[in-house]
């Protein structure tokens, strides 16, 4: 009888279209950690516990990181009733105990599945089991679902992601829904009411500007992914973010490349999902990932991505509108040599190409702060002169002069 009533309820909700995405889970870009970039399928409960411990001990939690997300390869088998279970060898204490542990640290827990018959790693997908899986996740206490797109055949992406959104909603526990179909079906055009974030590209790779060829697919360096974001900023905003993939900070690039990567993800109002081994981080990596002033730019309540204002000889200038009339400005040096910046503010009138923000420096003066150096600078009445090292950034926060 109970089952019948809940089935009827599901049906009623679906027919009346009442199921929806959970509100207010991502008013600013989500922050957390995901196991994939560093550990791929080599995960177990200790790896995840260690990441949770390290998120607290390193100061990342205090800096705003919240989610611990297990990616692919946590799965065991479905039972005779079709319910999914964790791999008992990798997770001997069970998923519920692991979720409880993560929650006990004041953090939230994320998990991974796939809209198709199998995940990208060949584990059971959620196709045909969406409502059951959503119930299982709710029972475990899951707060975040990354939902992948391997082995989906001729499935329709919008319909498939809507089914899982509805299943999560009807299971009743608020879950942040992270769409991961690599931008193949232009989710920015239809996913605003379905997910809280959507991947815009294929997978990231820890290099500055390379394509890593895997045969029938490629993964991409930081600049490649950055360039693929063009044209997408108008689709993102509070509650629904473009996701240029999890970060590779601390995974082998140089310190300046890591800094530039973190800066551009912050400028893009991208979800800040660390992808390194949190229990084995250098001081430099921690300093980048926890930079308060850069995170404040990422988390600004306006939720508007930066736009590229100018590009010359490998030096790009990006502007990000912030709340209270402030702006973040980044000079990104993509080149292999240092570049000189000479920026006479008064000659520039900045117009946001997609939203109604503008600034005319000839009649407004801003105070300036060098974000990475945590240093006050001269105001915008003077020409800015600086050198940006190769593969590095100079980021300024501009506040209207009082
Ligand atoms: C896809 C996703 C990755 C990761 C793997 C897991 O490639 O894009 O982020 O989740 O699958 O197999």
mmCIF file of C-alpha atoms in Angstrom, residues 3-19 131 166-167 170:
data_model
loop_
_atom_site.group_PDB
_atom_site.id
_atom_site.type_symbol
_atom_site.label_atom_id
_atom_site.label_comp_id
_atom_site.label_asym_id
_atom_site.label_seq_id
_atom_site.Cartn_x
_atom_site.Cartn_y
_atom_site.Cartn_z
ATOM 1 C CA UNK A 3 4.603 1.636 -2.253
ATOM 2 C CA UNK A 4 1.440 2.214 -4.233
ATOM 3 C CA UNK A 5 0.853 5.575 -2.617
ATOM 4 C CA UNK A 6 4.394 6.759 -3.306
ATOM 5 C CA UNK A 7 4.154 5.537 -6.896
ATOM 6 C CA UNK A 8 0.923 7.467 -7.300
ATOM 7 C CA UNK A 9 2.553 10.499 -5.774
ATOM 8 C CA UNK A 10 5.485 10.242 -8.217
ATOM 9 C CA UNK A 11 3.074 9.947 -11.087
ATOM 10 C CA UNK A 12 0.995 12.879 -9.894
ATOM 11 C CA UNK A 13 4.060 15.047 -9.443
ATOM 12 C CA UNK A 14 5.353 14.131 -12.879
ATOM 13 C CA UNK A 15 2.017 14.743 -14.558
ATOM 14 C CA UNK A 16 1.435 18.060 -12.854
ATOM 15 C CA UNK A 17 5.010 19.041 -13.555
ATOM 16 C CA UNK A 18 5.563 19.872 -9.905
ATOM 17 C CA UNK A 19 8.934 18.213 -9.687
ATOM 18 C CA UNK A 131 14.137 6.776 -9.027
ATOM 19 C CA UNK A 166 12.639 14.755 -10.967
ATOM 20 C CA UNK A 167 13.807 11.564 -9.275
ATOM 21 C CA UNK A 170 10.814 13.252 -5.375
#
